[in-house]
Short mmCIF file of C-alpha atoms and ligand atoms in Angstrom, two decimals:
data_model
loop_
_atom_site.label_atom_id
_atom_site.label_comp_id
_atom_site.label_asym_id
_atom_site.label_seq_id
_atom_site.Cartn_x
_atom_site.Cartn_y
_atom_site.Cartn_z
CA MET B 1 -14.15 -9.09 36.93
CA LYS B 2 -10.97 -8.84 34.70
CA VAL B 3 -10.65 -7.83 31.03
CA LEU B 4 -8.90 -8.42 28.47
CA VAL B 5 -8.31 -5.82 26.12
CA ILE B 6 -6.59 -7.04 22.57
CA GLY B 7 -4.62 -3.90 20.73
CA GLY B 8 -1.62 -1.29 21.59
CA GLY B 9 -3.46 1.64 19.95
CA GLY B 10 -4.76 4.90 20.98
CA ARG B 11 -8.31 3.18 20.46
CA GLU B 12 -7.06 0.50 23.02
CA HIS B 13 -5.72 3.20 25.36
CA ALA B 14 -8.99 4.88 25.58
CA LEU B 15 -10.67 1.49 26.07
CA CYS B 16 -8.65 0.70 28.33
CA TRP B 17 -8.65 3.80 30.66
CA LYS B 18 -12.77 3.92 30.41
CA LEU B 19 -12.59 0.16 31.65
CA ASN B 20 -10.01 0.89 34.32
CA ARG B 21 -12.66 3.78 35.69
CA SER B 22 -15.75 0.89 35.40
CA GLU B 23 -16.94 -0.37 38.81
CA SER B 24 -17.33 -3.85 37.61
CA VAL B 25 -13.84 -4.18 36.54
CA SER B 26 -11.29 -5.42 39.02
CA GLU B 27 -8.47 -5.48 36.76
CA VAL B 28 -7.55 -5.09 33.04
CA ILE B 29 -5.10 -6.56 31.16
CA CYS B 30 -4.15 -5.43 27.58
CA ALA B 31 -1.74 -7.09 24.75
CA PRO B 32 0.44 -5.65 23.89
CA GLY B 33 -0.86 -2.46 24.67
CA ASN B 34 2.08 0.68 24.72
CA PRO B 35 4.01 2.99 27.39
CA GLY B 36 0.49 4.82 27.74
CA ILE B 37 -1.61 1.84 28.33
CA LYS B 38 0.60 0.70 31.09
CA ARG B 39 -1.04 3.58 33.60
CA GLU B 40 -4.44 1.66 33.26
CA ALA B 41 -3.43 -1.76 32.71
CA ARG B 42 -1.07 -4.76 33.04
CA CYS B 43 0.61 -5.08 29.25
CA ILE B 44 1.28 -8.28 27.98
CA ASN B 45 3.84 -8.38 25.00
CA ILE B 46 1.86 -10.50 22.66
CA GLY B 47 1.09 -8.74 19.29
CA ALA B 48 -2.62 -8.32 18.43
CA GLU B 49 -2.13 -10.11 15.53
CA ASP B 50 -0.31 -13.47 16.88
CA ILE B 51 -3.54 -15.40 17.15
CA ASP B 52 -2.20 -18.48 19.00
CA GLY B 53 -0.21 -16.40 21.48
CA LEU B 54 -3.51 -14.63 22.43
CA MET B 55 -5.65 -18.19 22.91
CA LYS B 56 -2.43 -19.14 25.46
CA LEU B 57 -2.72 -15.97 27.04
CA ALA B 58 -6.73 -16.26 27.05
CA ARG B 59 -6.25 -19.68 28.52
CA GLU B 60 -4.02 -18.55 31.18
CA GLU B 61 -5.63 -15.37 32.01
CA LYS B 62 -8.73 -16.70 32.09
CA PRO B 63 -10.40 -13.12 31.86
CA LYS B 64 -14.30 -12.77 32.10
CA LEU B 65 -14.21 -10.30 29.15
CA ILE B 66 -12.21 -10.36 26.00
CA VAL B 67 -12.34 -7.04 24.05
CA VAL B 68 -10.49 -7.03 20.38
CA GLY B 69 -9.94 -3.34 19.69
CA PRO B 70 -8.64 -3.47 16.29
CA GLU B 71 -9.50 -5.02 12.69
CA VAL B 72 -6.78 -7.62 11.77
CA PRO B 73 -7.61 -10.18 14.50
CA LEU B 74 -11.02 -10.16 13.92
CA VAL B 75 -10.68 -11.08 10.35
CA LEU B 76 -8.34 -13.62 10.93
CA GLY B 77 -10.90 -15.50 13.16
CA LEU B 78 -9.44 -14.47 16.50
CA ALA B 79 -13.26 -13.81 18.20
CA ASP B 80 -14.34 -17.01 16.51
CA LYS B 81 -11.63 -18.98 18.45
CA LEU B 82 -12.18 -17.54 21.48
CA ARG B 83 -15.55 -18.15 21.69
CA ALA B 84 -15.25 -21.88 20.73
CA GLU B 85 -13.82 -22.13 23.83
CA GLY B 86 -16.22 -20.43 25.71
CA PHE B 87 -14.92 -16.93 26.55
CA ALA B 88 -17.35 -13.99 26.19
CA VAL B 89 -15.77 -11.99 23.41
CA TYR B 90 -16.63 -8.37 22.58
CA GLY B 91 -16.03 -8.02 18.80
CA PRO B 92 -17.50 -10.04 15.88
CA ASP B 93 -16.64 -13.41 14.25
CA GLN B 94 -14.85 -13.90 10.98
CA ALA B 95 -17.79 -14.17 8.55
CA ALA B 96 -19.21 -10.86 10.10
CA ALA B 97 -15.86 -8.88 10.26
CA GLU B 98 -15.69 -9.39 6.96
CA LEU B 99 -17.84 -6.16 6.62
CA GLU B 100 -14.77 -4.13 7.04
CA GLY B 101 -12.12 -6.71 5.15
CA SER B 102 -13.51 -6.62 1.77
CA LYS B 103 -15.13 -3.47 0.62
CA SER B 104 -16.22 -5.27 -2.18
CA PHE B 105 -18.14 -8.03 0.03
CA SER B 106 -19.40 -4.70 2.09
CA LYS B 107 -20.67 -2.82 -0.73
CA ALA B 108 -22.40 -5.89 -2.21
CA LEU B 109 -23.97 -6.61 1.01
CA MET B 110 -25.50 -3.18 1.21
CA ASP B 111 -27.10 -3.65 -2.54
CA GLU B 112 -28.44 -6.68 -1.49
CA ALA B 113 -29.67 -4.96 2.17
CA GLY B 114 -30.69 -2.11 0.13
CA VAL B 115 -28.40 0.35 2.22
CA PRO B 116 -27.69 3.40 0.88
CA THR B 117 -24.52 3.99 -0.51
CA ALA B 118 -22.64 5.32 -3.81
CA PHE B 119 -23.14 3.80 -7.07
CA PHE B 120 -19.90 1.56 -7.80
CA GLU B 121 -18.79 -1.49 -9.61
CA THR B 122 -15.57 -3.62 -8.15
CA HIS B 123 -12.72 -4.50 -10.67
CA THR B 124 -9.79 -6.82 -10.95
CA ASP B 125 -8.65 -6.03 -14.39
CA PRO B 126 -6.98 -3.04 -15.29
CA GLU B 127 -8.55 -2.45 -18.79
CA GLN B 128 -12.12 -2.87 -17.58
CA ALA B 129 -11.40 -0.64 -14.55
CA ALA B 130 -10.16 2.44 -16.45
CA ALA B 131 -13.19 1.53 -18.97
CA TYR B 132 -15.12 2.01 -15.92
CA ILE B 133 -13.56 5.27 -14.48
CA ARG B 134 -13.86 6.83 -18.30
CA LYS B 135 -17.40 5.79 -18.11
CA ILE B 136 -18.04 7.44 -15.05
CA GLY B 137 -15.37 10.96 -15.48
CA ALA B 138 -13.86 12.50 -12.60
CA PRO B 139 -13.89 13.09 -9.85
CA ILE B 140 -13.92 9.49 -8.66
CA VAL B 141 -13.36 7.72 -5.82
CA ILE B 142 -10.45 4.53 -6.25
CA LYS B 143 -10.52 1.92 -3.19
CA ALA B 144 -8.13 -1.45 -2.33
CA SER B 145 -10.91 -3.60 -1.36
CA GLY B 146 -8.71 -5.05 1.52
CA LEU B 147 -7.11 -3.64 4.85
CA ALA B 148 -5.10 -0.66 4.14
CA ALA B 149 -5.48 1.25 7.68
CA GLY B 150 -7.19 4.20 6.55
CA LYS B 151 -5.05 4.82 3.86
CA GLY B 152 -6.58 2.78 0.83
CA VAL B 153 -8.90 5.45 -0.57
CA ILE B 154 -7.70 7.70 -3.92
CA ILE B 155 -9.99 10.37 -4.31
CA ALA B 156 -9.00 11.07 -7.99
CA GLN B 157 -9.83 14.47 -9.38
CA THR B 158 -8.67 13.60 -12.84
CA GLU B 159 -9.75 10.32 -14.86
CA GLU B 160 -5.75 9.88 -15.41
CA GLU B 161 -5.13 10.22 -11.70
CA ALA B 162 -7.72 7.10 -11.48
CA ILE B 163 -6.70 4.96 -13.91
CA GLU B 164 -2.96 5.35 -12.41
CA ALA B 165 -4.48 4.67 -8.77
CA SER B 166 -6.53 1.85 -10.17
CA ASN B 167 -3.30 0.28 -12.11
CA ASP B 168 -0.63 1.28 -9.11
CA MET B 169 -3.12 -0.84 -6.35
CA LEU B 170 -3.99 -3.64 -9.25
CA SER B 171 -0.71 -4.39 -9.91
CA GLY B 172 0.03 -4.85 -5.96
CA ASN B 173 2.24 -1.79 -5.98
CA SER B 174 0.48 0.12 -3.60
CA PHE B 175 -1.14 -2.18 -1.12
CA GLY B 176 -0.26 -5.45 -1.81
CA ASP B 177 -2.73 -8.46 -1.54
CA ALA B 178 -5.63 -5.65 -0.27
CA GLY B 179 -5.02 -4.03 -3.86
CA SER B 180 -5.90 -6.72 -5.90
CA GLN B 181 -9.81 -6.21 -6.09
CA VAL B 182 -10.66 -2.16 -6.64
CA VAL B 183 -13.79 -0.56 -5.54
CA ILE B 184 -14.62 1.99 -7.90
CA GLU B 185 -17.37 4.23 -6.60
CA GLU B 186 -19.12 7.82 -7.49
CA PHE B 187 -17.58 10.71 -5.34
CA LEU B 188 -20.06 12.00 -2.45
CA GLU B 189 -20.11 15.47 -1.69
CA GLY B 190 -21.97 16.38 1.92
CA GLU B 191 -20.40 16.34 5.75
CA GLU B 192 -19.11 13.19 7.02
CA ALA B 193 -20.05 11.34 9.97
CA SER B 194 -19.14 8.54 12.28
CA CYS B 195 -22.28 7.08 13.53
CA LEU B 196 -21.43 3.93 15.88
CA PHE B 197 -23.38 0.91 17.28
CA ILE B 198 -23.01 -1.71 19.82
CA VAL B 199 -24.66 -4.43 18.55
CA SER B 200 -25.46 -8.03 20.33
CA GLY B 201 -27.79 -9.99 17.87
CA ASP B 202 -30.71 -7.97 16.99
CA THR B 203 -30.00 -5.26 19.69
CA ILE B 204 -28.44 -2.42 18.15
CA LEU B 205 -27.59 0.35 20.36
CA PRO B 206 -26.27 3.67 18.92
CA LEU B 207 -23.49 5.80 20.58
CA ALA B 208 -22.93 9.49 21.24
CA SER B 209 -22.37 10.65 17.41
CA SER B 210 -18.92 11.60 16.37
CA GLN B 211 -16.96 13.00 13.34
CA ASP B 212 -13.39 12.46 12.65
CA HIS B 213 -10.62 14.41 10.12
CA LYS B 214 -9.24 11.95 8.08
CA ALA B 215 -7.40 14.10 5.95
CA LEU B 216 -3.98 14.79 6.91
CA LEU B 217 -4.15 18.78 6.23
CA ASP B 218 -5.75 21.87 7.24
CA GLY B 219 -9.53 22.71 5.65
CA ASP B 220 -9.38 18.67 5.22
CA GLN B 221 -6.69 18.75 2.33
CA GLY B 222 -4.41 16.58 1.56
CA PRO B 223 -4.05 12.20 0.82
CA ASN B 224 -6.26 10.17 3.66
CA THR B 225 -5.04 8.82 6.74
CA GLY B 226 -6.43 6.71 9.74
CA GLY B 227 -7.57 9.56 11.09
CA MET B 228 -6.25 13.25 12.81
CA GLY B 229 -8.72 14.57 15.16
CA ALA B 230 -12.33 13.53 16.04
CA TYR B 231 -14.96 15.10 18.44
CA SER B 232 -18.04 14.02 20.08
CA PRO B 233 -20.74 14.81 19.48
CA ALA B 234 -21.05 15.81 16.13
CA PRO B 235 -24.26 18.75 15.27
CA CYS B 236 -24.82 17.47 12.16
CA VAL B 237 -26.07 14.01 13.70
CA THR B 238 -29.48 15.22 14.36
CA SER B 239 -32.04 13.30 16.46
CA GLU B 240 -33.58 12.43 12.86
CA VAL B 241 -30.11 11.76 10.97
CA GLU B 242 -29.53 9.33 13.85
CA GLN B 243 -32.75 7.63 13.63
CA GLU B 244 -32.38 7.38 9.74
CA VAL B 245 -28.77 5.51 9.92
CA LEU B 246 -30.29 3.16 12.41
CA ASN B 247 -33.08 2.35 10.23
CA THR B 248 -31.59 2.29 6.99
CA ILE B 249 -28.31 1.81 7.38
CA ALA B 250 -27.42 -0.43 10.70
CA LYS B 251 -30.35 -2.52 11.17
CA PRO B 252 -30.57 -3.58 7.37
CA ILE B 253 -26.96 -4.40 7.39
CA ILE B 254 -27.04 -6.32 10.46
CA ALA B 255 -30.00 -8.42 9.11
CA ALA B 256 -28.32 -8.91 6.01
CA LEU B 257 -25.11 -10.62 7.74
CA LYS B 258 -27.37 -12.64 9.65
CA THR B 259 -29.40 -14.29 6.98
CA ARG B 260 -25.32 -15.55 5.70
CA GLY B 261 -25.12 -16.96 9.16
CA ALA B 262 -23.21 -14.24 10.54
CA ASN B 263 -24.41 -13.24 14.28
CA PHE B 264 -22.72 -9.50 15.10
CA ILE B 265 -21.71 -8.69 18.56
CA GLY B 266 -19.09 -6.04 18.75
CA THR B 267 -19.14 -2.16 17.63
CA LEU B 268 -20.60 -1.46 14.06
CA TYR B 269 -19.47 1.45 12.67
CA ALA B 270 -20.87 3.76 9.59
CA GLY B 271 -18.87 6.24 7.88
CA VAL B 272 -21.71 8.27 6.62
CA MET B 273 -21.92 11.09 4.09
CA LEU B 274 -24.86 13.52 4.79
CA THR B 275 -25.17 14.69 0.66
CA ASP B 276 -28.00 16.70 -0.83
CA LYS B 277 -29.69 13.19 -1.93
CA GLY B 278 -29.84 12.13 1.44
CA ILE B 279 -27.81 10.01 3.83
CA LYS B 280 -24.98 7.55 1.97
CA THR B 281 -23.10 4.66 3.59
CA LEU B 282 -19.46 5.27 2.95
CA GLU B 283 -17.75 2.57 4.08
CA PHE B 284 -18.53 -0.28 7.28
CA ASN B 285 -15.79 -1.00 10.05
CA VAL B 286 -16.48 -3.51 12.58
CA ARG B 287 -14.71 -1.93 15.99
CA PHE B 288 -14.60 1.73 17.32
CA GLY B 289 -13.24 4.35 15.37
CA ASP B 290 -9.57 5.29 16.27
CA PRO B 291 -9.76 8.23 16.87
CA GLU B 292 -13.46 8.80 17.84
CA CYS B 293 -12.91 5.80 20.58
CA GLN B 294 -11.14 8.71 22.12
CA PRO B 295 -13.78 11.52 22.84
CA LEU B 296 -16.44 9.02 22.85
CA MET B 297 -14.86 7.33 26.02
CA SER B 298 -13.99 10.67 27.48
CA ARG B 299 -17.80 11.48 27.45
CA LEU B 300 -19.27 7.75 28.40
CA LYS B 301 -20.61 8.07 32.18
CA SER B 302 -22.16 4.55 32.12
CA ASP B 303 -19.82 1.45 33.61
CA LEU B 304 -18.21 0.25 30.09
CA GLY B 305 -17.21 -3.28 31.11
CA GLU B 306 -20.83 -4.02 32.36
CA VAL B 307 -21.95 -2.70 28.75
CA LEU B 308 -19.70 -4.52 26.76
CA LEU B 309 -19.60 -7.67 28.88
CA ALA B 310 -23.70 -7.33 28.00
CA ALA B 311 -23.26 -7.42 24.63
CA ALA B 312 -21.39 -10.61 24.73
CA GLU B 313 -23.26 -12.46 26.79
CA SER B 314 -26.25 -11.75 24.51
CA ARG B 315 -28.12 -9.62 26.89
CA LEU B 316 -27.76 -5.74 25.82
CA GLY B 317 -31.74 -6.01 25.57
CA GLY B 318 -32.82 -2.50 28.11
CA VAL B 319 -29.38 -1.37 28.37
CA LYS B 320 -29.06 2.25 28.37
CA LEU B 321 -25.66 4.78 27.86
CA GLU B 322 -25.29 7.58 29.52
CA TRP B 323 -23.26 10.48 28.14
CA ASP B 324 -21.52 13.85 29.93
CA ASP B 325 -23.28 16.58 28.23
CA LYS B 326 -20.04 17.99 27.84
CA LYS B 327 -18.26 18.08 24.14
CA ALA B 328 -15.38 15.91 23.94
CA LEU B 329 -12.22 16.56 21.12
CA CYS B 330 -8.97 14.56 20.17
CA VAL B 331 -6.60 15.92 18.17
CA VAL B 332 -3.91 13.05 17.11
CA VAL B 333 -0.14 14.04 17.03
CA SER B 334 1.60 11.82 14.31
CA SER B 335 5.42 11.47 13.14
CA ASP B 336 5.81 14.25 10.62
CA GLY B 337 5.87 12.21 7.19
CA TYR B 338 2.92 10.04 7.96
CA PRO B 339 1.13 8.30 5.99
CA ALA B 340 3.91 8.09 3.69
CA ASN B 341 7.24 7.80 5.61
CA PHE B 342 8.61 8.84 8.83
CA GLU B 343 11.33 8.40 11.16
CA THR B 344 10.76 7.16 14.82
CA GLY B 345 12.71 6.84 17.86
CA GLN B 346 12.66 10.70 18.67
CA VAL B 347 12.17 11.50 22.42
CA ILE B 348 9.16 13.03 22.98
CA GLY B 349 9.04 15.47 25.96
CA GLY B 350 6.36 17.68 27.99
CA LEU B 351 4.03 15.08 28.25
CA ASP B 352 3.32 15.33 31.56
CA ALA B 353 2.80 19.07 31.11
CA VAL B 354 0.45 18.91 28.50
CA GLU B 355 -1.67 16.53 30.59
CA THR B 356 -1.69 18.92 33.86
CA ALA B 357 -3.27 21.58 31.29
CA GLY B 358 -6.34 20.02 31.38
CA THR B 359 -5.89 16.96 28.43
CA THR B 360 -5.63 13.22 28.67
CA VAL B 361 -3.00 11.97 26.18
CA PHE B 362 -4.11 8.64 25.08
CA HIS B 363 -1.10 7.14 23.68
CA ALA B 364 -0.93 5.57 20.14
CA GLY B 365 2.12 4.88 18.37
CA THR B 366 4.80 5.32 21.16
CA ALA B 367 7.46 2.89 22.56
CA GLU B 368 9.80 3.14 25.81
CA GLN B 369 13.55 3.30 25.27
CA ASN B 370 15.76 4.20 28.43
CA GLY B 371 13.40 5.91 29.76
CA SER B 372 12.00 7.79 27.98
CA ILE B 373 8.76 8.01 25.45
CA ILE B 374 9.77 7.61 21.69
CA ASN B 375 7.68 7.68 18.82
CA SER B 376 7.18 4.37 17.01
CA GLY B 377 4.14 4.65 14.77
CA GLY B 378 2.42 7.07 12.58
CA ARG B 379 -0.42 8.26 14.48
CA VAL B 380 1.41 9.10 18.04
CA LEU B 381 -1.11 10.41 20.33
CA GLY B 382 -4.28 11.52 20.92
CA VAL B 383 -4.44 14.39 23.15
CA THR B 384 -8.37 14.91 24.52
CA ALA B 385 -10.04 17.37 26.50
CA LEU B 386 -13.64 18.24 27.20
CA GLY B 387 -15.31 21.54 27.08
CA ASN B 388 -18.61 23.09 27.01
CA THR B 389 -18.64 23.62 23.65
CA VAL B 390 -16.39 22.24 20.93
CA GLN B 391 -14.60 25.61 20.88
CA GLU B 392 -13.79 25.36 24.54
CA ALA B 393 -12.43 21.46 24.19
CA GLN B 394 -10.19 22.46 20.97
CA GLN B 395 -8.78 25.38 22.89
CA THR B 396 -7.66 23.47 25.87
CA VAL B 397 -6.30 21.06 23.48
CA TYR B 398 -4.29 23.36 21.65
CA LYS B 399 -3.07 25.59 24.17
CA ALA B 400 -1.68 22.43 25.99
CA LEU B 401 -0.22 21.42 22.71
CA GLU B 402 2.18 24.33 23.55
CA ASN B 403 3.87 22.42 26.24
CA LEU B 404 4.50 19.19 23.83
CA ASP B 405 8.39 19.12 23.71
CA TRP B 406 8.73 17.13 20.00
CA GLN B 407 10.28 18.98 16.82
CA GLY B 408 8.93 15.89 14.97
CA GLY B 409 5.67 15.68 15.78
CA PHE B 410 3.05 17.01 13.25
CA TYR B 411 -1.03 17.72 14.25
CA ARG B 412 -3.76 19.89 12.38
CA LYS B 413 -4.65 23.08 13.63
CA ASP B 414 -8.50 23.10 12.72
CA ILE B 415 -9.87 19.90 14.46
CA GLY B 416 -13.69 20.38 14.65
CA TYR B 417 -14.07 23.33 12.68
CA ARG B 418 -17.11 22.63 11.36
CA ALA B 419 -18.43 21.79 14.66
CA ILE B 420 -17.17 25.24 16.32
CA LYS B 421 -18.50 27.06 12.64
CA ARG B 422 -21.97 25.41 13.51
CA GLU B 423 -21.73 26.62 17.40
CA GLN B 424 -20.75 30.00 16.27
CA ASN B 425 -23.69 30.31 13.63
CA SER B 426 -26.30 28.99 16.30
P1 AMP X 1 -13.58 4.94 3.68
O1 AMP X 1 -11.99 4.06 4.03
O2 AMP X 1 -14.32 4.03 2.23
O3 AMP X 1 -13.95 5.37 4.52
O4 AMP X 1 -12.89 6.26 2.93
C1 AMP X 1 -12.18 7.21 3.56
C2 AMP X 1 -12.15 8.61 3.53
O5 AMP X 1 -12.25 8.63 2.01
C3 AMP X 1 -13.68 8.75 3.72
O6 AMP X 1 -13.86 9.24 5.26
C4 AMP X 1 -14.27 9.78 3.13
O7 AMP X 1 -13.52 10.86 3.80
C5 AMP X 1 -13.48 9.45 2.03
N1 AMP X 1 -14.18 8.61 0.87
C6 AMP X 1 -14.62 7.40 0.94
N2 AMP X 1 -15.29 7.10 -0.48
C7 AMP X 1 -15.87 8.38 -0.73
C8 AMP X 1 -16.88 8.76 -1.48
N3 AMP X 1 -17.37 7.73 -2.43
N4 AMP X 1 -16.96 10.07 -1.83
C9 AMP X 1 -16.29 11.14 -1.25
N5 AMP X 1 -15.34 10.60 -0.64
C10 AMP X 1 -15.24 9.31 -0.20
N1 LIG X 2 -11.23 7.10 12.30
C1 LIG X 2 -11.88 6.42 11.33
C2 LIG X 2 -11.36 4.34 11.72
O1 LIG X 2 -11.16 4.44 12.69
O2 LIG X 2 -11.41 3.83 10.48
#
């Protein structure tokens, strides 16, 4: 079958890479794609947010399956429009995508469904927000309600810092419209994990566990980013944890969406914190995690095309996923300066040598210029390897990265450290 993938980041590169290796798939096309995706798919330069352009493309290409990678087109209602014209789509409708598009909606729905999460209030007025911050005290977490590419969360260590962040968001300074509402919530401590599910109506199929490093700097310090590296499986997600997340988080939230008339077909991503007081939900996303998707696709043995088509056609029941027993680890190389300002247009050399050293380089923010690969975004590469242990996978990636020839690139040196500590202790 012919599959159309929407998006052009590292996640979409991993999806196209896997689809291209699926027996059921004869052709992969991708809009807009990127220079790395070009190796796996025919790329068509239509942006992932150009809804009219994408509708026209779907009508022309008539793919059997359309996979929507990023959240923005889902929140804009691309999946609804495609389904209305009879396409098989993997990605939720607009009503269900609100789960990611609005943190205030998501928190309210969690409350309604009894899904465990940090206690919170939603505010639009700076004075009332400040009063709530003073009532709770620091540390405290301030979140822009709308989409902010993973950067709209401030963990404030003092009340002053929290009030400043909240004022910045509410005045429209830091995140535009996305910050016109803020969620102020309890600070949770514990280990974080990403629990993803392929969902089709009432059928909820867990993917292998993974863990992302969202902070910019080693030791999980510094500002939040879209994700600086990830690995799978996450050893803190035991089978008991997996069952609990399925039963107390995934099932009730999907059921609550259903009572609101939202039919979920796509990936449900539950970001969870394993705290002393039990498992709490940090956030929901309605798509594969980026960079979690890169290690997940590296380990998936099943035919991805078949699985996603089954979900899109509401016949996911009975489908089982097979995984490589090996561990996978992905280190994100970003443009130095990200998540704040950074320079683009720098030539990136040594990519072939990085791959020859045993990795797959998934492209995210790259472009082509005069036959060279240049950086064009914040997160640029996802260098991924398999290993018998997380440590082995990590060593392969870091050794391979010695071949990267890009002065303006930045990456963390400790991706996977928690899992490696567990491996060493067991
Ligand atoms: P979110 O986009 O809501 O997942 O937040 C991004 C990141 O901020 C999470 O992955 C956590 O690392 C951190 N975070 C979010 N909410 C909290 C919280 N209530 N307590 C502690 N850390 C949090
Ligand atoms: N890696 C975090 C996310 O995809 O939201």
